[in-house]
Amino acid sequence: MSKKQDKKHQQQAAEPSLDFSKALIYTPAPESSAHIRLKKQYDLFINGTWVKPSKGGYFETINPSTEQVLAKVAEGTQEDVDKAVKAARAAYENVWSKMPARERAKYIYRIARLIQERAREFAVIESMDGGKPIRESRDIDIPLAANHFFYYAGWADKLEYAFPGKNPESIGVAGQIIPWNFPLLMAAWKIAPALAAGNTVVLKPAESTPLTALKLAEIIEESGLPAGVVNIVTGAGATGAAIVNHPDIDKIAFTGSTDVGKLIQKAIAGTGKKLTLELGGKAANIIFEDAALDQAVEGIVNGIFFNQGHVCCAGSRLFVQEGVADKVIRKLKDRMASLIVGDPMDKNTDIGAINSPEQLKKINEYLKIGVNEGGEVFQPNCSIPSKGYFCKPTLFLNTSQSHRVVQEEIFGPVLAVQTFRTVEEVIEKANNTPYGLSAGVWTDKGSKIFNMTTKLKAGVVWANTYNKFDPSSPFGGFRESGFGREGGLHGLLPYLNLR
Amino acid sequence: MGNHNVSYQPSISPPIDQISVEERCARFQSRSIKGETKVAGLKLALSMIDLTTLEGKDSEGKVKQLCYKAMHPHDAMPGIPTVAAVCVYPTMVRTARKALKGSNIKVAAVATAFPSGLAPLKVKLDDTKFAVEEGADEIDMVISRGRFLQGDFNLVFDEIAAVKEACGKAHLKVILETGELSTLDNVRKASDIAIFAGADFIKTSTGKIQPAATMPVTLVMLEAIRDYYYETGKMIGMKPAGGIATSKLALHYLVMVRETLGEAWMNPDWFRFGASKLANDILMQLAKDQTGVYQSLNYFSND
Amino acid sequence: MANTSTPKKPTAKKTVVAQNNGQAEKKQTGSSRIKVQKTYKIFINGQFPRTESGRYYPLTLSDGSIVNLCLSSRKDIRNAVVAAREAQEKWAARAGLNKSQILYRLAEMLETRSSQFIEELQLMGATKEAAINETETAIDRLIYYAGWCDKFNAIFSSVNPVSSSHFNFSSNEPTGVVTIVAAEESGLLGLISVMAPVIAGGNTCVVLASESKALSAVTLAEVIATSDIPAGVVNILTGTRKELLAHMANHMDVNAIYLHSNKAEEIKEVETLSALNVKRARIEFVSNWFEPKEENPYRIQDFIEVKTTWHPIGI
């Protein structure tokens, strides 16, 4: 071997450190948006046709990575919502509730297939409108959305097997309000079980990410689904409120912040409307010293930096057992050094754009708060684009339960790190929150896993994995993270009355 | 003697979660390598190849032809690097040494009763010494997998340490034969044993057993190397061998090295591919990149 | 009184009759003796404190006598919630079979005290026949839910066939601490019908008993106190809905509220206040608790949370 190598072999670096900044820097690999057809302006999808908003208002939806306007989208008003609800009611009474379940299923299957056919187009639009990396929209959001329709389609004619001793009946018209972090996927989570259970739908996508829901409306049109069964009404908070408060809606399903969830719960008090809420979280991700540490580090990264941390179930509170804390943090920092922040359309991007300037502002405020609280900040030495809304992946080290960055949902790529000593201690700390959506546990010991997974107050517990989703797997929270489940057999219940 | 003068304690090897490792590998494979990066990556991969012939019917003629190919992968194309080494049986070392004269290409010899390793230690050490005396720069030894699976870690450790000693100045690559180790936990244990016993490189496979090199196995070995580096500041090399036949897969391996160990390992001193068919596939890709049209193997020498 | 009970289950009843005969005779024969009157107290953490407010409300019984019941305050609710919270995890952690046996044991004890319940139901206005029917149905209902303790999880759980190499299952965990505003019209059966599924699911509860039919609730508390149900699992308060409803609904350490009502303003108030901490509000109005459909495991499901667990499948 060369002398050079011999020398290197003898070399004892004082501070062994890994350098990820030079070799094999990936050249840009942008996904093409050439085949994407976006209209300049989108109307409301009501009763199977596109109708202009009653007050003629439109708002812009922008690409958060370029700050460019993608399209104008109709601002649905109370009148528009009323039109949509009337259409949904008529479709429910006259068509959908009378259709044999088996035929209902075929339409839902058809929607699943059409999404699969146009998957790439959906992925590109999702990344343009929301800022998420194309790798995620392509590999996760869109396939999962299609799968969700496919999964629930099959339930339509089997509902009586889901609830032994009961006769499940559809509810009527469901009003659904979804967030901006997984626009198409959340639409699928809401629409698919509602239709399978025999209900009709009025859905409002988030104002910053309406495009894939509108493209879904195009697919629904194409599928021949009877007019009025699914209505898409775009708009902001007021449009959502019009849905929540509409007297002829039987059920509200909301995914979003705990604050808004509480407002909705309050608003429909006494109206008899059924409600499911999928709200915020501040999940504990717990690393024991006997864990598969390198894989745990992947789980930490996937837990908090997936979708820029815009994930209600993000593992935003990291707990590392003291014996391995230094090791894990070191590995984590090195892993973060290889994360690529930037153009969501680039196939190599790991962390895309923050969804909106408002959200970036909120995250930056928390970064300030964290610093002022005395948290030790770590950010990798990566570059971020000068235009668009971006945030470096961030660790706050040496935090405690009393820090605001530990208690409050930041909804960004910011991880608060704490250490712990014993099982009892970490269970207590993990549960010491009003939220209860999800949790992660990393240990090689089976009995410890079951001990943890039974004691953690969370609707989803990932053991030796994190941020996994599947149409057959129920998702939803304990406590202030909401109630009701989406996905799986349990996801049918919120859309049925059991007689 | 060994990299550490203590024997191996299994407790130092962390557990490995197979599914997570596979997911991480899928992420490496989803990296898109284009343009200049691709060309640079392909050339780098070519320069990391241990061009290998390990057949019972190997002859001097065959080895000479292979050595010429090693030095002249594709003379029609300018700017093509040579491979890193030629890997042969000990009896072919002298032939290879002579054929490669004047180049920087190393001669690597498989030794220690390759591929099974089922011979008395004395035979293994003699095999090693013979190869070194014949002029081998690098020795690729096999571990005693049967004893490893029996839990006889100290024997495996001691054998490696003894072979390391027998290597003298030659560098030692320790073949774990991961296809026989059954689990990634075992791969990690065997990696740690090899590293602590004195390996300069750790290597996945003999090429005689399926599966040979896989990305998950290689990742686990890279992580062992990383942990050792964190602890000691000492670098250990890595050689996946067998089953890496396409440029695309080779680039995925480079992505894996780049994102696991970084810059310092991205050269033939620290990373090698044990492969026979890979070189031509890389050459075809490079030619495609230059000409814009897909290539045929008929236009690339097959030695 | 007890010896006039229906001869439906002669063997089971005989022991009851035998036990109660002595009491009944004493009452009839010891006429010169001054009757010892009972102080009706509330039930918190296995004990019988008086309401911290020191207030009471009188209840006129069908025999013309008047008894005083505790007029619980919000501080009593607070104390009861603390007790329920303290007891919850331990109760939930008990094996289903164990909870099942504990509820069954409670039913056994109610059976031996059935004459007292029948008598009290009559004192609160029921006919003898109705009182017997309610008591027997209530005991049977408790046994029904006792049997579910170690079974509902099998019914409401699932193993989910996810596409990736993971084992994924959903099981049920108690919601936590539940406040129960029991039926006003059905003092014993209405109470047992809602309390039993809530605790069968591993929750603990704070019950506001029927205001006008509170005697059964207090007696039930006395039976519970000597049963194997751990302190704090069931806490029973007496008082007025008007005063206590808001505090049952707004407590931040209560996870769910079970309100029996058909009054729009009560429902709205409870649902509005539940939003403070995303409390699960289960509202219902049952006009006939005797109907078989009113006992079913879906009442347990209303107070459980589905937890989904993922783990890789590998080697």
mmCIF file with all atom_site columns, N, CA and C in Angstrom, chain B residues 16-42:
data_model
loop_
_atom_site.group_PDB
_atom_site.id
_atom_site.type_symbol
_atom_site.label_atom_id
_atom_site.label_alt_id
_atom_site.label_comp_id
_atom_site.label_asym_id
_atom_site.label_entity_id
_atom_site.label_seq_id
_atom_site.pdbx_PDB_ins_code
_atom_site.Cartn_x
_atom_site.Cartn_y
_atom_site.Cartn_z
_atom_site.occupancy
_atom_site.B_iso_or_equiv
_atom_site.pdbx_formal_charge
_atom_site.auth_seq_id
_atom_site.auth_comp_id
_atom_site.auth_asym_id
_atom_site.auth_atom_id
_atom_site.pdbx_PDB_model_num
ATOM 1  N N  . ILE B 1 16 ? -28.553 -4.489 15.926  1.00 0.00 ? 16 ILE B N  1
ATOM 2  C CA . ILE B 1 16 ? -28.850 -3.877 14.632  1.00 0.00 ? 16 ILE B CA 1
ATOM 3  C C  . ILE B 1 16 ? -30.295 -4.178 14.273  1.00 0.00 ? 16 ILE B C  1
ATOM 4  N N  . ASP B 1 17 ? -31.015 -3.189 13.837  1.00 0.00 ? 17 ASP B N  1
ATOM 5  C CA . ASP B 1 17 ? -32.381 -3.425 13.393  1.00 0.00 ? 17 ASP B CA 1
ATOM 6  C C  . ASP B 1 17 ? -32.417 -3.533 11.870  1.00 0.00 ? 17 ASP B C  1
ATOM 7  N N  . GLN B 1 18 ? -32.722 -4.729 11.422  1.00 0.00 ? 18 GLN B N  1
ATOM 8  C CA . GLN B 1 18 ? -32.652 -5.041 9.989   1.00 0.00 ? 18 GLN B CA 1
ATOM 9  C C  . GLN B 1 18 ? -33.556 -4.139 9.143   1.00 0.00 ? 18 GLN B C  1
ATOM 10 N N  . ILE B 1 19 ? -34.780 -3.947 9.601   1.00 0.00 ? 19 ILE B N  1
ATOM 11 C CA . ILE B 1 19 ? -35.742 -3.217 8.771   1.00 0.00 ? 19 ILE B CA 1
ATOM 12 C C  . ILE B 1 19 ? -35.317 -1.764 8.609   1.00 0.00 ? 19 ILE B C  1
ATOM 13 N N  . SER B 1 20 ? -34.852 -1.185 9.705   1.00 0.00 ? 20 SER B N  1
ATOM 14 C CA . SER B 1 20 ? -34.359 0.192  9.653   1.00 0.00 ? 20 SER B CA 1
ATOM 15 C C  . SER B 1 20 ? -33.165 0.324  8.722   1.00 0.00 ? 20 SER B C  1
ATOM 16 N N  . VAL B 1 21 ? -32.286 -0.659 8.785   1.00 0.00 ? 21 VAL B N  1
ATOM 17 C CA . VAL B 1 21 ? -31.100 -0.638 7.919   1.00 0.00 ? 21 VAL B CA 1
ATOM 18 C C  . VAL B 1 21 ? -31.539 -0.697 6.461   1.00 0.00 ? 21 VAL B C  1
ATOM 19 N N  . GLU B 1 22 ? -32.511 -1.540 6.182   1.00 0.00 ? 22 GLU B N  1
ATOM 20 C CA . GLU B 1 22 ? -32.999 -1.645 4.802   1.00 0.00 ? 22 GLU B CA 1
ATOM 21 C C  . GLU B 1 22 ? -33.649 -0.336 4.342   1.00 0.00 ? 22 GLU B C  1
ATOM 22 N N  . GLU B 1 23 ? -34.361 0.298  5.262   1.00 0.00 ? 23 GLU B N  1
ATOM 23 C CA . GLU B 1 23 ? -34.980 1.578  4.906   1.00 0.00 ? 23 GLU B CA 1
ATOM 24 C C  . GLU B 1 23 ? -33.922 2.636  4.598   1.00 0.00 ? 23 GLU B C  1
ATOM 25 N N  . ARG B 1 24 ? -32.879 2.632  5.407   1.00 0.00 ? 24 ARG B N  1
ATOM 26 C CA . ARG B 1 24 ? -31.804 3.597  5.174   1.00 0.00 ? 24 ARG B CA 1
ATOM 27 C C  . ARG B 1 24 ? -31.165 3.340  3.805   1.00 0.00 ? 24 ARG B C  1
ATOM 28 N N  . CYS B 1 25 ? -30.987 2.078  3.483   1.00 0.00 ? 25 CYS B N  1
ATOM 29 C CA . CYS B 1 25 ? -30.382 1.745  2.184   1.00 0.00 ? 25 CYS B CA 1
ATOM 30 C C  . CYS B 1 25 ? -31.284 2.182  1.042   1.00 0.00 ? 25 CYS B C  1
ATOM 31 N N  . ALA B 1 26 ? -32.585 2.054  1.250   1.00 0.00 ? 26 ALA B N  1
ATOM 32 C CA . ALA B 1 26 ? -33.515 2.508  0.214   1.00 0.00 ? 26 ALA B CA 1
ATOM 33 C C  . ALA B 1 26 ? -33.361 4.016  0.005   1.00 0.00 ? 26 ALA B C  1
ATOM 34 N N  . ARG B 1 27 ? -33.098 4.715  1.090   1.00 0.00 ? 27 ARG B N  1
ATOM 35 C CA . ARG B 1 27 ? -32.875 6.169  0.968   1.00 0.00 ? 27 ARG B CA 1
ATOM 36 C C  . ARG B 1 27 ? -31.627 6.454  0.137   1.00 0.00 ? 27 ARG B C  1
ATOM 37 N N  . PHE B 1 28 ? -30.556 5.699  0.378   1.00 0.00 ? 28 PHE B N  1
ATOM 38 C CA . PHE B 1 28 ? -29.349 5.900  -0.437  1.00 0.00 ? 28 PHE B CA 1
ATOM 39 C C  . PHE B 1 28 ? -29.685 5.678  -1.907  1.00 0.00 ? 28 PHE B C  1
ATOM 40 N N  . GLN B 1 29 ? -30.487 4.665  -2.141  1.00 0.00 ? 29 GLN B N  1
ATOM 41 C CA . GLN B 1 29 ? -30.802 4.313  -3.528  1.00 0.00 ? 29 GLN B CA 1
ATOM 42 C C  . GLN B 1 29 ? -31.741 5.312  -4.186  1.00 0.00 ? 29 GLN B C  1
ATOM 43 N N  . SER B 1 30 ? -32.393 6.137  -3.359  1.00 0.00 ? 30 SER B N  1
ATOM 44 C CA . SER B 1 30 ? -33.278 7.140  -3.965  1.00 0.00 ? 30 SER B CA 1
ATOM 45 C C  . SER B 1 30 ? -32.516 8.419  -4.306  1.00 0.00 ? 30 SER B C  1
ATOM 46 N N  . ARG B 1 31 ? -31.233 8.475  -3.969  1.00 0.00 ? 31 ARG B N  1
ATOM 47 C CA . ARG B 1 31 ? -30.435 9.637  -4.388  1.00 0.00 ? 31 ARG B CA 1
ATOM 48 C C  . ARG B 1 31 ? -30.284 9.613  -5.902  1.00 0.00 ? 31 ARG B C  1
ATOM 49 N N  . SER B 1 32 ? -30.426 10.768 -6.493  1.00 0.00 ? 32 SER B N  1
ATOM 50 C CA . SER B 1 32 ? -30.317 10.865 -7.941  1.00 0.00 ? 32 SER B CA 1
ATOM 51 C C  . SER B 1 32 ? -28.945 11.436 -8.278  1.00 0.00 ? 32 SER B C  1
ATOM 52 N N  . ILE B 1 33 ? -28.120 10.640 -8.972  1.00 0.00 ? 33 ILE B N  1
ATOM 53 C CA . ILE B 1 33 ? -26.760 11.057 -9.283  1.00 0.00 ? 33 ILE B CA 1
ATOM 54 C C  . ILE B 1 33 ? -26.690 11.362 -10.775 1.00 0.00 ? 33 ILE B C  1
ATOM 55 N N  . LYS B 1 34 ? -26.465 12.617 -11.067 1.00 0.00 ? 34 LYS B N  1
ATOM 56 C CA . LYS B 1 34 ? -26.547 13.060 -12.456 1.00 0.00 ? 34 LYS B CA 1
ATOM 57 C C  . LYS B 1 34 ? -25.289 13.835 -12.845 1.00 0.00 ? 34 LYS B C  1
ATOM 58 N N  . GLY B 1 35 ? -25.149 14.023 -14.159 1.00 0.00 ? 35 GLY B N  1
ATOM 59 C CA . GLY B 1 35 ? -24.162 14.955 -14.709 1.00 0.00 ? 35 GLY B CA 1
ATOM 60 C C  . GLY B 1 35 ? -22.747 14.715 -14.215 1.00 0.00 ? 35 GLY B C  1
ATOM 61 N N  . GLU B 1 36 ? -22.091 15.805 -13.861 1.00 0.00 ? 36 GLU B N  1
ATOM 62 C CA . GLU B 1 36 ? -20.678 15.734 -13.443 1.00 0.00 ? 36 GLU B CA 1
ATOM 63 C C  . GLU B 1 36 ? -20.476 14.789 -12.274 1.00 0.00 ? 36 GLU B C  1
ATOM 64 N N  . THR B 1 37 ? -21.415 14.831 -11.333 1.00 0.00 ? 37 THR B N  1
ATOM 65 C CA . THR B 1 37 ? -21.279 13.970 -10.162 1.00 0.00 ? 37 THR B CA 1
ATOM 66 C C  . THR B 1 37 ? -21.250 12.515 -10.585 1.00 0.00 ? 37 THR B C  1
ATOM 67 N N  . LYS B 1 38 ? -22.083 12.204 -11.578 1.00 0.00 ? 38 LYS B N  1
ATOM 68 C CA . LYS B 1 38 ? -22.164 10.824 -12.034 1.00 0.00 ? 38 LYS B CA 1
ATOM 69 C C  . LYS B 1 38 ? -20.841 10.408 -12.677 1.00 0.00 ? 38 LYS B C  1
ATOM 70 N N  . VAL B 1 39 ? -20.307 11.248 -13.547 1.00 0.00 ? 39 VAL B N  1
ATOM 71 C CA . VAL B 1 39 ? -19.046 10.923 -14.218 1.00 0.00 ? 39 VAL B CA 1
ATOM 72 C C  . VAL B 1 39 ? -17.930 10.768 -13.190 1.00 0.00 ? 39 VAL B C  1
ATOM 73 N N  . ALA B 1 40 ? -17.867 11.728 -12.268 1.00 0.00 ? 40 ALA B N  1
ATOM 74 C CA . ALA B 1 40 ? -16.829 11.663 -11.232 1.00 0.00 ? 40 ALA B CA 1
ATOM 75 C C  . ALA B 1 40 ? -17.009 10.414 -10.384 1.00 0.00 ? 40 ALA B C  1
ATOM 76 N N  . GLY B 1 41 ? -18.254 10.105 -10.068 1.00 0.00 ? 41 GLY B N  1
ATOM 77 C CA . GLY B 1 41 ? -18.550 8.936  -9.250  1.00 0.00 ? 41 GLY B CA 1
ATOM 78 C C  . GLY B 1 41 ? -18.169 7.642  -9.957  1.00 0.00 ? 41 GLY B C  1
ATOM 79 N N  . LEU B 1 42 ? -18.466 7.587  -11.269 1.00 0.00 ? 42 LEU B N  1
ATOM 80 C CA . LEU B 1 42 ? -18.149 6.368  -12.025 1.00 0.00 ? 42 LEU B CA 1
ATOM 81 C C  . LEU B 1 42 ? -16.636 6.156  -12.088 1.00 0.00 ? 42 LEU B C  1
#
